[in-house]
Coordinates of C-alpha atoms and ligand atoms in Angstrom, one line a residue:
M130 CA 48.3 152.2 81.2
D131 CA 51.4 152.5 83.4
L132 CA 54.2 150.9 81.4
L133 CA 56.8 151.1 84.2
D134 CA 54.5 149.4 86.7
S135 CA 53.3 146.7 84.3
K136 CA 54.3 143.0 84.4
I137 CA 55.5 141.6 81.1
E138 CA 52.3 139.7 80.6
N139 CA 50.4 143.0 80.8
L140 CA 52.8 144.7 78.4
V141 CA 52.1 141.7 76.0
S142 CA 48.4 142.3 76.4
F143 CA 48.7 146.0 75.7
I144 CA 50.5 145.2 72.5
R145 CA 48.1 142.4 71.5
D146 CA 45.1 144.7 72.1
K147 CA 46.9 147.5 70.2
E148 CA 46.8 149.9 73.1
I149 CA 50.4 150.5 72.3
S150 CA 52.5 149.6 69.3
V151 CA 55.7 147.6 69.4
S152 CA 57.6 150.7 68.1
E153 CA 56.1 152.9 70.8
L154 CA 57.1 150.6 73.5
C155 CA 60.6 150.2 72.1
Q156 CA 60.9 154.0 71.8
F157 CA 59.7 154.4 75.4
Y158 CA 62.7 152.4 76.7
L159 CA 65.2 153.9 74.2
D160 CA 64.1 157.4 75.5
R161 CA 64.6 156.2 79.1
I162 CA 68.1 154.8 78.3
E163 CA 69.0 158.1 76.7
K164 CA 67.7 160.0 79.7
F165 CA 69.1 157.9 82.6
N166 CA 72.0 155.8 81.4
G167 CA 74.5 158.7 81.6
E168 CA 74.3 158.6 85.4
L169 CA 74.4 154.8 85.8
N170 CA 76.6 153.5 83.0
A171 CA 74.5 150.4 82.8
V172 CA 74.1 150.1 79.1
L173 CA 77.2 149.9 76.8
T174 CA 75.7 149.5 73.4
I175 CA 72.3 150.3 71.8
N176 CA 71.0 148.1 69.1
F177 CA 70.4 150.4 66.2
H178 CA 68.3 147.8 64.6
A179 CA 65.9 147.6 67.5
L180 CA 63.4 150.2 66.2
R181 CA 63.5 148.9 62.7
R182 CA 62.7 145.4 64.0
A183 CA 59.9 146.9 66.2
K184 CA 58.4 148.5 63.1
Y185 CA 58.7 145.3 61.2
I186 CA 56.8 143.5 63.9
D187 CA 54.1 146.2 63.8
E188 CA 53.8 145.9 60.1
N189 CA 53.6 142.1 60.2
F190 CA 51.6 141.9 63.4
S191 CA 49.4 139.0 62.5
R192 CA 52.5 136.8 62.3
Y193 CA 53.9 137.9 65.6
K194 CA 50.8 138.5 67.7
D195 CA 50.7 135.2 69.5
R196 CA 54.3 134.9 70.3
P197 CA 55.0 134.8 74.1
L198 CA 57.2 137.9 74.2
V199 CA 55.8 139.9 71.3
G200 CA 57.3 143.4 71.3
I201 CA 59.1 143.1 74.7
P202 CA 62.3 145.1 74.8
I203 CA 65.1 143.2 76.5
L204 CA 68.7 144.1 77.3
L205 CA 71.5 141.5 77.4
K206 CA 74.6 141.3 79.4
D207 CA 77.5 141.9 77.0
V208 CA 78.6 138.3 77.0
F209 CA 75.8 137.3 74.6
C210 CA 76.8 137.3 71.0
V211 CA 74.4 139.1 68.8
E212 CA 74.9 139.0 65.0
K213 CA 76.4 142.2 63.7
M214 CA 76.6 143.8 67.2
K215 CA 79.6 144.5 69.3
T216 CA 80.1 142.0 72.1
T217 CA 82.8 143.1 74.5
A218 CA 82.4 141.0 77.7
G219 CA 83.3 144.2 79.5
S220 CA 86.9 143.8 78.2
L221 CA 89.3 146.0 76.2
M222 CA 90.3 142.6 74.7
L223 CA 87.0 142.5 72.8
E224 CA 86.4 146.2 72.4
D225 CA 86.1 145.9 68.6
F226 CA 84.7 142.4 68.4
T227 CA 81.6 142.1 66.3
S228 CA 79.9 138.7 66.4
P229 CA 79.1 136.9 63.1
Y230 CA 76.2 135.0 64.8
S231 CA 73.7 135.2 67.6
A232 CA 73.7 133.2 70.8
E233 CA 71.0 130.5 71.2
V234 CA 69.4 132.5 74.0
V235 CA 69.2 135.5 71.7
Q236 CA 67.8 133.5 68.8
R237 CA 65.1 132.1 71.1
L238 CA 64.2 135.5 72.5
E239 CA 63.9 136.9 69.0
K240 CA 61.8 133.9 67.9
A241 CA 59.5 134.6 70.8
G242 CA 59.0 138.2 69.5
A243 CA 61.3 140.0 71.9
I244 CA 63.3 143.1 70.8
I245 CA 67.0 143.1 71.7
L246 CA 67.5 146.7 72.9
G247 CA 71.2 146.6 73.5
K248 CA 74.0 145.3 75.7
C249 CA 74.7 145.9 79.4
N250 CA 77.9 146.7 81.2
Q251 CA 79.5 144.0 83.3
D252 CA 82.6 142.9 85.1
E253 CA 85.3 141.9 82.6
F254 CA 84.7 138.3 81.4
A255 CA 82.1 138.1 84.2
M256 CA 84.8 138.1 86.9
G257 CA 83.7 140.1 89.9
N258 CA 80.8 141.1 92.1
S259 CA 80.7 144.9 92.0
N260 CA 81.0 145.8 88.4
E261 CA 84.1 147.7 89.2
N262 CA 86.1 145.3 87.0
S263 CA 84.6 146.6 83.7
A264 CA 87.0 148.1 81.2
F265 CA 84.3 150.6 80.5
G266 CA 83.9 152.0 83.9
P267 CA 81.8 151.0 86.9
V268 CA 78.0 150.8 87.0
L269 CA 76.4 152.7 89.8
N270 CA 73.6 151.4 92.0
P271 CA 70.3 153.2 91.0
W272 CA 69.2 153.2 94.7
D273 CA 72.3 155.2 95.7
K274 CA 75.1 156.1 93.4
Q275 CA 77.8 155.8 96.0
F276 CA 77.1 152.1 96.1
V277 CA 77.9 149.2 93.7
P278 CA 75.1 147.5 91.9
G279 CA 76.7 144.1 92.4
G280 CA 78.2 142.0 89.7
S281 CA 79.1 140.7 87.4
S282 CA 75.7 141.3 85.7
G283 CA 75.6 144.7 87.4
G284 CA 74.6 146.6 84.3
S285 CA 71.7 144.2 83.6
A286 CA 70.3 144.4 87.2
A287 CA 70.7 148.2 87.4
A288 CA 69.0 148.6 84.0
V289 CA 66.0 146.6 85.1
S290 CA 65.8 148.5 88.4
A291 CA 65.9 151.9 86.7
G292 CA 63.4 150.9 84.1
L293 CA 65.7 151.0 81.1
C294 CA 64.2 147.8 79.7
A295 CA 61.3 145.4 80.4
A296 CA 63.8 142.7 81.4
S297 CA 67.4 141.7 81.0
I298 CA 69.4 138.5 80.7
G299 CA 72.5 137.9 82.8
T300 CA 74.8 135.0 83.5
D301 CA 75.6 133.4 86.8
T302 CA 78.8 131.4 87.3
G303 CA 79.0 132.0 91.1
G304 CA 76.2 134.4 91.8
S305 CA 76.4 137.0 89.1
V306 CA 72.6 137.1 88.4
R307 CA 71.5 136.7 92.0
Q308 CA 73.8 139.1 93.8
P309 CA 73.3 142.2 91.6
S310 CA 69.6 141.4 91.6
S311 CA 69.6 141.5 95.4
F312 CA 71.6 144.7 95.4
C313 CA 69.2 146.4 92.9
N314 CA 65.8 145.1 94.2
V315 CA 65.0 142.9 91.2
V316 CA 64.3 139.2 90.7
G317 CA 67.3 137.2 89.4
V318 CA 67.1 133.5 88.5
K319 CA 70.0 131.1 88.0
P320 CA 68.4 128.0 86.4
T321 CA 69.6 124.4 86.9
Y322 CA 72.9 123.9 85.1
G323 CA 72.0 122.6 81.6
R324 CA 68.5 124.3 81.5
V325 CA 69.7 127.0 79.1
S326 CA 72.1 126.7 76.2
R327 CA 75.5 128.3 76.5
Y328 CA 76.0 128.5 72.8
G329 CA 77.2 131.9 71.8
M330 CA 77.7 133.0 75.4
I331 CA 81.3 134.1 76.1
A332 CA 82.7 131.5 78.5
Y333 CA 84.1 132.2 81.9
A334 CA 84.0 128.8 83.6
S335 CA 82.0 126.4 81.4
S336 CA 81.0 123.9 84.1
L337 CA 79.4 126.7 86.2
D338 CA 78.1 129.3 83.7
Q339 CA 74.3 129.6 83.3
A340 CA 72.2 132.3 81.7
G341 CA 69.2 133.6 83.6
P342 CA 66.5 136.3 83.5
I343 CA 66.6 139.5 85.6
T344 CA 63.2 141.0 86.0
M345 CA 61.0 143.2 88.2
Y346 CA 58.6 140.4 89.1
V347 CA 58.7 136.6 89.6
E348 CA 56.1 136.1 86.9
D349 CA 58.2 137.9 84.3
S350 CA 61.1 135.5 85.0
T351 CA 58.9 132.5 84.5
L352 CA 57.9 133.8 81.1
I353 CA 61.4 134.5 80.0
L354 CA 63.0 131.4 81.3
E355 CA 60.4 129.3 79.5
V356 CA 61.4 130.9 76.3
I357 CA 65.2 130.5 76.7
S358 CA 65.3 127.0 78.2
G359 CA 65.5 123.7 76.5
R360 CA 67.8 121.3 74.7
D361 CA 70.1 122.8 72.1
G362 CA 72.1 120.5 69.9
K363 CA 74.9 123.1 69.7
D364 CA 75.6 122.8 73.5
S365 CA 76.2 119.2 74.6
T366 CA 75.7 120.1 78.2
S367 CA 72.2 121.4 77.6
S368 CA 69.5 119.2 79.1
Q369 CA 67.0 117.0 77.3
K370 CA 64.5 117.6 80.1
E371 CA 61.2 118.9 79.1
V372 CA 60.6 122.6 79.9
P373 CA 57.6 123.0 82.2
K374 CA 55.1 125.8 81.5
W375 CA 56.1 127.8 84.5
S376 CA 54.2 130.9 83.4
F377 CA 50.9 129.0 83.2
N378 CA 51.5 126.6 86.1
R379 CA 52.7 129.5 88.2
N380 CA 51.9 128.7 91.7
P381 CA 50.2 125.4 91.0
R382 CA 50.1 125.1 94.8
K383 CA 47.8 128.1 94.7
G384 CA 49.7 129.6 97.5
N385 CA 49.3 126.4 99.5
I386 CA 52.7 125.5 100.9
K387 CA 51.3 123.8 103.9
N388 CA 53.8 121.2 105.2
L389 CA 56.4 122.2 102.6
K390 CA 59.7 121.5 104.3
V391 CA 62.0 124.4 104.0
G392 CA 65.6 124.3 105.3
W393 CA 67.9 127.0 106.5
L394 CA 71.2 126.5 104.8
N395 CA 73.5 126.3 107.9
R396 CA 71.6 128.7 110.1
K397 CA 74.5 129.0 112.6
Y398 CA 76.8 130.0 109.8
I399 CA 74.3 132.5 108.5
E400 CA 73.9 134.1 111.9
K401 CA 77.6 134.3 112.3
S402 CA 78.3 136.0 109.0
C403 CA 75.3 138.2 108.2
S404 CA 74.5 141.8 109.1
L405 CA 71.6 142.3 111.5
E406 CA 69.4 143.8 108.8
V407 CA 69.9 140.8 106.5
M408 CA 69.2 138.4 109.3
Q409 CA 66.1 140.2 110.3
T410 CA 64.8 140.1 106.7
L411 CA 65.4 136.4 106.6
E412 CA 63.6 135.9 109.9
K413 CA 60.6 137.9 108.6
V414 CA 60.5 135.6 105.5
E415 CA 60.7 132.6 107.8
K416 CA 57.8 133.8 109.9
F417 CA 55.7 134.4 106.8
L418 CA 56.5 130.9 105.4
Q419 CA 55.6 129.4 108.7
S420 CA 52.3 131.3 108.8
C421 CA 51.6 129.7 105.4
G422 CA 52.1 126.3 106.9
A423 CA 55.7 125.6 105.8
V424 CA 57.8 123.6 108.2
M425 CA 61.2 125.2 108.8
Q426 CA 64.2 123.3 109.9
D427 CA 68.0 123.7 110.0
V428 CA 69.9 121.9 107.4
S429 CA 73.6 121.4 107.7
L430 CA 76.0 121.4 104.8
P431 CA 79.3 121.0 106.5
L432 CA 81.4 121.7 103.4
M433 CA 79.7 125.0 102.7
E434 CA 82.6 126.8 104.2
M435 CA 84.8 125.3 101.6
S436 CA 82.8 126.5 98.7
V437 CA 84.6 129.8 98.1
P438 CA 88.1 128.2 97.9
V439 CA 86.7 125.3 95.8
Y440 CA 84.9 127.7 93.5
Y441 CA 87.9 129.9 92.9
L442 CA 90.1 126.9 92.1
V443 CA 87.6 125.4 89.7
S444 CA 86.5 128.7 88.0
T445 CA 90.0 130.1 87.6
S446 CA 91.3 126.8 86.2
E447 CA 88.5 126.7 83.6
A448 CA 89.0 130.4 82.9
S449 CA 92.7 130.0 82.2
S450 CA 91.8 127.5 79.5
N451 CA 88.8 129.4 78.1
L452 CA 90.7 132.7 77.9
A453 CA 93.7 131.2 76.1
R454 CA 92.0 131.8 72.8
Y455 CA 92.4 135.6 73.1
D456 CA 95.8 136.0 71.7
G457 CA 95.3 138.8 69.2
V458 CA 95.8 136.5 66.2
R459 CA 92.3 135.3 65.4
Y460 CA 90.5 138.0 67.3
G461 CA 90.9 140.3 70.2
Y462 CA 93.1 143.2 71.0
R463 CA 96.3 143.5 69.0
F464 CA 99.1 145.6 70.3
D465 CA 100.4 148.3 68.0
F466 CA 104.1 147.7 67.5
Q467 CA 104.3 150.9 65.5
G468 CA 105.8 149.3 62.4
N469 CA 108.4 147.3 64.3
T470 CA 108.3 143.5 64.4
P471 CA 108.0 141.9 67.8
N472 CA 111.2 140.1 68.9
S473 CA 109.4 136.8 69.3
L474 CA 106.0 135.2 69.1
E475 CA 106.0 135.2 72.9
E476 CA 106.4 139.0 72.9
F477 CA 103.6 139.3 70.5
Y478 CA 101.2 137.2 72.7
S479 CA 102.3 138.8 75.9
R480 CA 101.8 142.4 74.6
N481 CA 98.4 141.6 73.3
R482 CA 97.2 139.8 76.4
G483 CA 99.1 142.1 78.7
M484 CA 97.3 145.1 77.3
G485 CA 94.0 143.6 76.4
F486 CA 93.1 142.0 79.8
G487 CA 92.5 143.9 83.0
H488 CA 94.1 143.2 86.3
E489 CA 91.5 140.9 87.8
V490 CA 91.3 138.8 84.7
K491 CA 95.1 138.4 84.6
R492 CA 95.2 137.5 88.2
R493 CA 92.7 134.7 87.6
I494 CA 94.4 133.4 84.5
I495 CA 97.7 133.2 86.4
M496 CA 96.0 131.4 89.4
G497 CA 94.2 129.0 87.1
T498 CA 97.3 128.2 85.1
Y499 CA 99.1 127.5 88.3
C500 CA 96.4 125.1 89.6
L501 CA 96.4 123.2 86.3
S502 CA 100.2 123.0 86.0
S503 CA 101.8 119.6 86.3
G504 CA 102.9 118.9 89.9
Y505 CA 100.0 121.0 91.3
Y506 CA 97.1 119.6 89.3
D507 CA 96.4 116.8 91.8
E508 CA 97.0 119.1 94.8
Y509 CA 94.7 121.9 93.7
Y510 CA 92.4 121.2 90.7
N511 CA 91.7 117.6 91.4
K512 CA 91.2 118.1 95.2
A513 CA 88.8 121.0 94.4
S514 CA 86.9 118.8 92.0
Q515 CA 86.6 116.1 94.6
I516 CA 85.3 118.5 97.2
R517 CA 82.9 120.0 94.6
R518 CA 81.4 116.5 94.2
Q519 CA 81.0 116.1 97.9
I520 CA 79.3 119.5 98.2
R521 CA 76.9 118.3 95.5
D522 CA 76.3 115.1 97.4
Q523 CA 75.7 117.0 100.7
F524 CA 73.0 119.1 98.9
L525 CA 71.4 116.0 97.5
D526 CA 71.4 114.6 101.0
A527 CA 69.8 117.8 102.3
F528 CA 67.1 117.6 99.6
S529 CA 66.1 114.2 100.8
G530 CA 64.7 116.0 103.9
V531 CA 63.5 119.3 102.6
S532 CA 62.1 120.6 99.3
L533 CA 63.7 124.0 99.4
L534 CA 66.6 125.9 101.0
I535 CA 66.6 129.4 102.2
A536 CA 69.8 131.5 102.5
P537 CA 71.0 135.1 102.2
V538 CA 72.2 136.2 98.8
S539 CA 74.9 138.4 100.4
S540 CA 75.9 138.8 104.0
S541 CA 75.2 142.6 103.7
T542 CA 73.4 145.2 101.7
P543 CA 75.4 146.8 98.8
F544 CA 78.9 148.1 99.6
K545 CA 80.4 151.3 98.6
L546 CA 82.5 151.7 95.4
G547 CA 86.1 151.0 96.3
E548 CA 85.2 149.3 99.6
N549 CA 86.2 145.7 98.5
P550 CA 89.2 146.2 96.2
A551 CA 89.6 143.5 93.5
G552 CA 92.0 140.8 94.6
S553 CA 91.4 141.3 98.3
L554 CA 90.3 138.3 100.3
D555 CA 87.1 140.2 101.3
S556 CA 86.2 140.7 97.7
Y557 CA 86.1 136.9 97.1
L558 CA 84.3 136.2 100.4
V559 CA 81.4 138.4 99.1
D560 CA 80.4 135.2 97.1
S561 CA 80.1 133.0 100.2
F562 CA 76.4 132.3 99.8
T563 CA 76.0 132.1 96.1
V564 CA 78.8 129.9 94.7
S565 CA 77.7 126.6 96.2
A566 CA 74.5 126.4 94.1
N567 CA 76.7 126.7 91.0
L568 CA 79.2 124.1 92.2
A569 CA 76.2 121.7 92.7
G570 CA 74.4 122.8 89.5
L571 CA 71.3 123.7 91.4
P572 CA 68.6 126.2 90.5
A573 CA 68.5 129.2 92.8
L574 CA 67.0 132.7 92.7
S575 CA 67.0 136.0 94.5
V576 CA 63.7 137.7 95.3
P577 CA 63.4 141.2 96.8
A578 CA 62.4 140.9 100.4
G579 CA 62.9 144.3 102.0
F580 CA 65.0 147.4 102.5
S581 CA 67.7 148.2 105.1
P582 CA 66.3 150.3 108.0
L583 CA 69.8 151.9 108.1
N584 CA 70.5 153.0 104.6
G585 CA 67.3 152.1 102.7
L586 CA 69.2 149.8 100.3
P587 CA 67.5 146.6 99.0
I588 CA 67.8 143.1 100.6
G589 CA 67.1 140.0 98.6
V590 CA 66.6 136.5 99.9
Q591 CA 67.9 133.4 98.2
L592 CA 66.0 130.2 97.5
I593 CA 67.7 127.0 96.3
A594 CA 65.8 124.0 95.0
P595 CA 66.6 120.5 93.8
H596 CA 67.9 120.0 90.2
F597 CA 65.2 121.0 87.7
D598 CA 62.7 122.0 90.3
E599 CA 62.5 125.7 89.3
Q600 CA 58.8 125.4 89.9
T601 CA 59.2 125.3 93.7
L602 CA 61.5 128.3 93.5
F603 CA 58.8 130.3 91.5
D604 CA 56.0 129.2 93.7
V605 CA 57.6 130.3 97.0
A606 CA 59.2 133.4 95.5
S607 CA 55.9 134.7 94.2
L608 CA 54.4 134.3 97.7
I609 CA 57.4 136.1 99.2
Q610 CA 57.0 138.8 96.6
N611 CA 53.4 139.4 97.4
E612 CA 53.9 139.4 101.1
M613 CA 57.0 141.5 101.5
K614 CA 56.0 144.1 99.0
A615 CA 59.5 145.0 98.0
A616 CA 59.5 143.6 94.4
G617 CA 58.2 146.1 91.9
K618 CA 59.6 149.1 93.7
R619 CA 62.0 151.4 91.9
P620 CA 64.1 154.3 93.2
D621 CA 62.0 157.5 93.1
V622 CA 64.2 159.3 90.7
F623 CA 63.6 156.7 88.1
L624 CA 59.8 156.9 88.4
T625 CA 59.4 159.8 86.0
K626 CA 58.2 158.7 82.6
G627 CA 60.0 158.8 79.2
G628 CA 62.7 161.0 77.9
Ligands
LIG1488 N1 81.7 136.9 91.9 C1 82.0 135.6 91.3 C2 83.3 135.7 90.6 O1 83.9 136.8 90.5 C3 80.9 135.2 90.4 C4 80.9 135.7 89.1 C5 79.9 135.2 88.2 O2 78.9 134.6 88.6 N2 80.0 135.4 86.9 O3 83.8 134.8 90.1

């Protein structure tokens, strides 16, 4: 029984067959966190109730035995509220915030028998793509610690890659599940907007935010997504659509994708902007899909080049409104006036917000407030919303001709710490290939597809499907996973067992 190599369905079988107890599996990962987290900084908080809950499940096993995720230890990005646990969103602003309730995603995981192991590091309020924007220090890439793990769910992706949990949950507003998954050689899924409830998930940009699983294998993601998806009365944007049984239907095509039409998302643009190694990986995947009978074609999405500016106008506008609640009155960081009274309410607010928020968050609040201010609203926010609608229409148009789109996740392999300083134009352009799926609300995933011949770092490939067609994503991703043989690989140093 090799726990590190096992898919979640196998771990569940080991537990059901009593080859291992829930407490033992929980302890296995707690030991690994203790042993390895110091060098990665991926995990911020351990759930001290985890072992107790594991023991409780062991003692009441007959009640839990048939639950889909019985005993599976899961880490959460630190934007998910968990009752009685700290939830920081990677910010000093919420350093001491303890949530009085659990997010819907968390409640569903627990109902399915999962164990919440703890919380993962992230870019502050999910703003970033390198995890360098965390108030609690950067996360390092398990494949090479000079490189970033990606962001903003960098801690969650690094933790899965290093085997600190069986799976993790991240959030994706503009790529934050897919990009770190690609950088850490794990599978990351951004479901269709509305698939998963956002209740209890700290908001960045509400019309874009979606939670999604980060796992070693495609099959693990199907299992977890099935558990966390579905209508929730507490989130009016959550969809009524029935949740398919992806885990059982997995690959209903039985690997047969003959005549499946797959489009390159602006091939010319991809060729122009991607590194050779990323391009070569995409071409290998293309050849493989063709050998399975898929028909490849080029699909043009003329507005794709507008997606980064549109994304940053929309997301910062929404963020400026969502983050207005952190004023130090109801909750959040409160500046210590050392016995003196602030001169005005304004001073009180600005001290709290000035000290509580980090640079990137402040930059975005200022930009968003500017976009929404009267006089500029029409010129920026409204214009961006109009183009966003057109981007969505162009995708729908594209999907009248193809069933799936293929694209890079990132134009390059992971970059070095400090290489793309926050606020630089380059740092925003990193998101070129991921933000458009969020703007259009489409489901998309990153699947490991190879390693760079130059530096050995992972390269993921992105698949994008029509609204609510996660099935096609899973079908094709599992074929790619089996053929490219990159998924399931961990950095050698993390292969040693336990603590
Ligand atoms: N990198 C993007 C940003 O900084 C996306 C972040 C995300 O998906 N949460 O906004």
